[in-house]
C-alpha cells in the first residue's frame, strides 16, 4: 500500500512529476514482494550450503562436492527463477512508471 504522506506530497507537484511519483509509489508492493522472495531464496541457499563439511571439499582442485535432495533442489530452483522473474517485472514497471504523464 502506498505511503499516504508521500502520496499526499506528490499531489502538490507539477502534473508530470506527480504522475511519475504516484506511479513509483505503486511499485511498493512489487518491491516488498521481491525483497521477501529474495530473503526466502537466501535462506534456502544458506540451508543447502551450511551442510557442506570439509570432507566434501577438494582443496587442491577447488571443488566442492555436495548431495542435494530433489525437493531441496526444486525449492531452490523455484526461488531463483521467481526472484529473477520478479526483478525483471519490477524493472519493466519502473521504466513504465518513469514514462507516466508523458504527452505523445
Coordinates of N, CA and C in Angstrom, one line a residue, residues 52-65:
X52 N 27.7 -28.4 4.1 CA 29.0 -28.8 3.5 C 30.1 -28.9 4.5
X53 N 30.6 -30.1 4.7 CA 31.7 -30.3 5.6 C 33.0 -30.3 4.9
X54 N 34.1 -30.2 5.6 CA 35.5 -30.1 5.0 C 35.8 -31.4 4.2
X55 N 35.2 -32.5 4.5 CA 35.5 -33.7 3.8 C 34.9 -33.7 2.4
X56 N 34.0 -32.8 2.1 CA 33.4 -32.6 0.7 C 34.2 -31.6 -0.1
X57 N 35.2 -31.0 0.4 CA 36.0 -30.0 -0.3 C 37.3 -30.6 -0.8
X58 N 37.5 -30.5 -2.1 CA 38.8 -30.9 -2.7 C 39.6 -29.6 -2.9
X59 N 40.4 -29.3 -1.9 CA 41.1 -28.0 -1.8 C 42.1 -27.9 -3.0
X60 N 42.7 -29.0 -3.4 CA 43.7 -28.9 -4.5 C 43.0 -28.4 -5.8
X61 N 41.9 -28.9 -6.1 CA 41.2 -28.6 -7.3 C 40.1 -27.5 -7.2
X62 N 39.9 -27.0 -5.9 CA 38.9 -26.0 -5.6 C 37.5 -26.5 -6.0
X63 N 37.2 -27.7 -5.7 CA 35.9 -28.3 -6.0 C 35.2 -28.7 -4.7
X64 N 33.9 -28.4 -4.7 CA 33.0 -28.8 -3.6 C 32.0 -29.8 -4.1
X65 N 32.0 -31.0 -3.4 CA 31.0 -32.0 -3.8 C 29.9 -32.0 -2.8

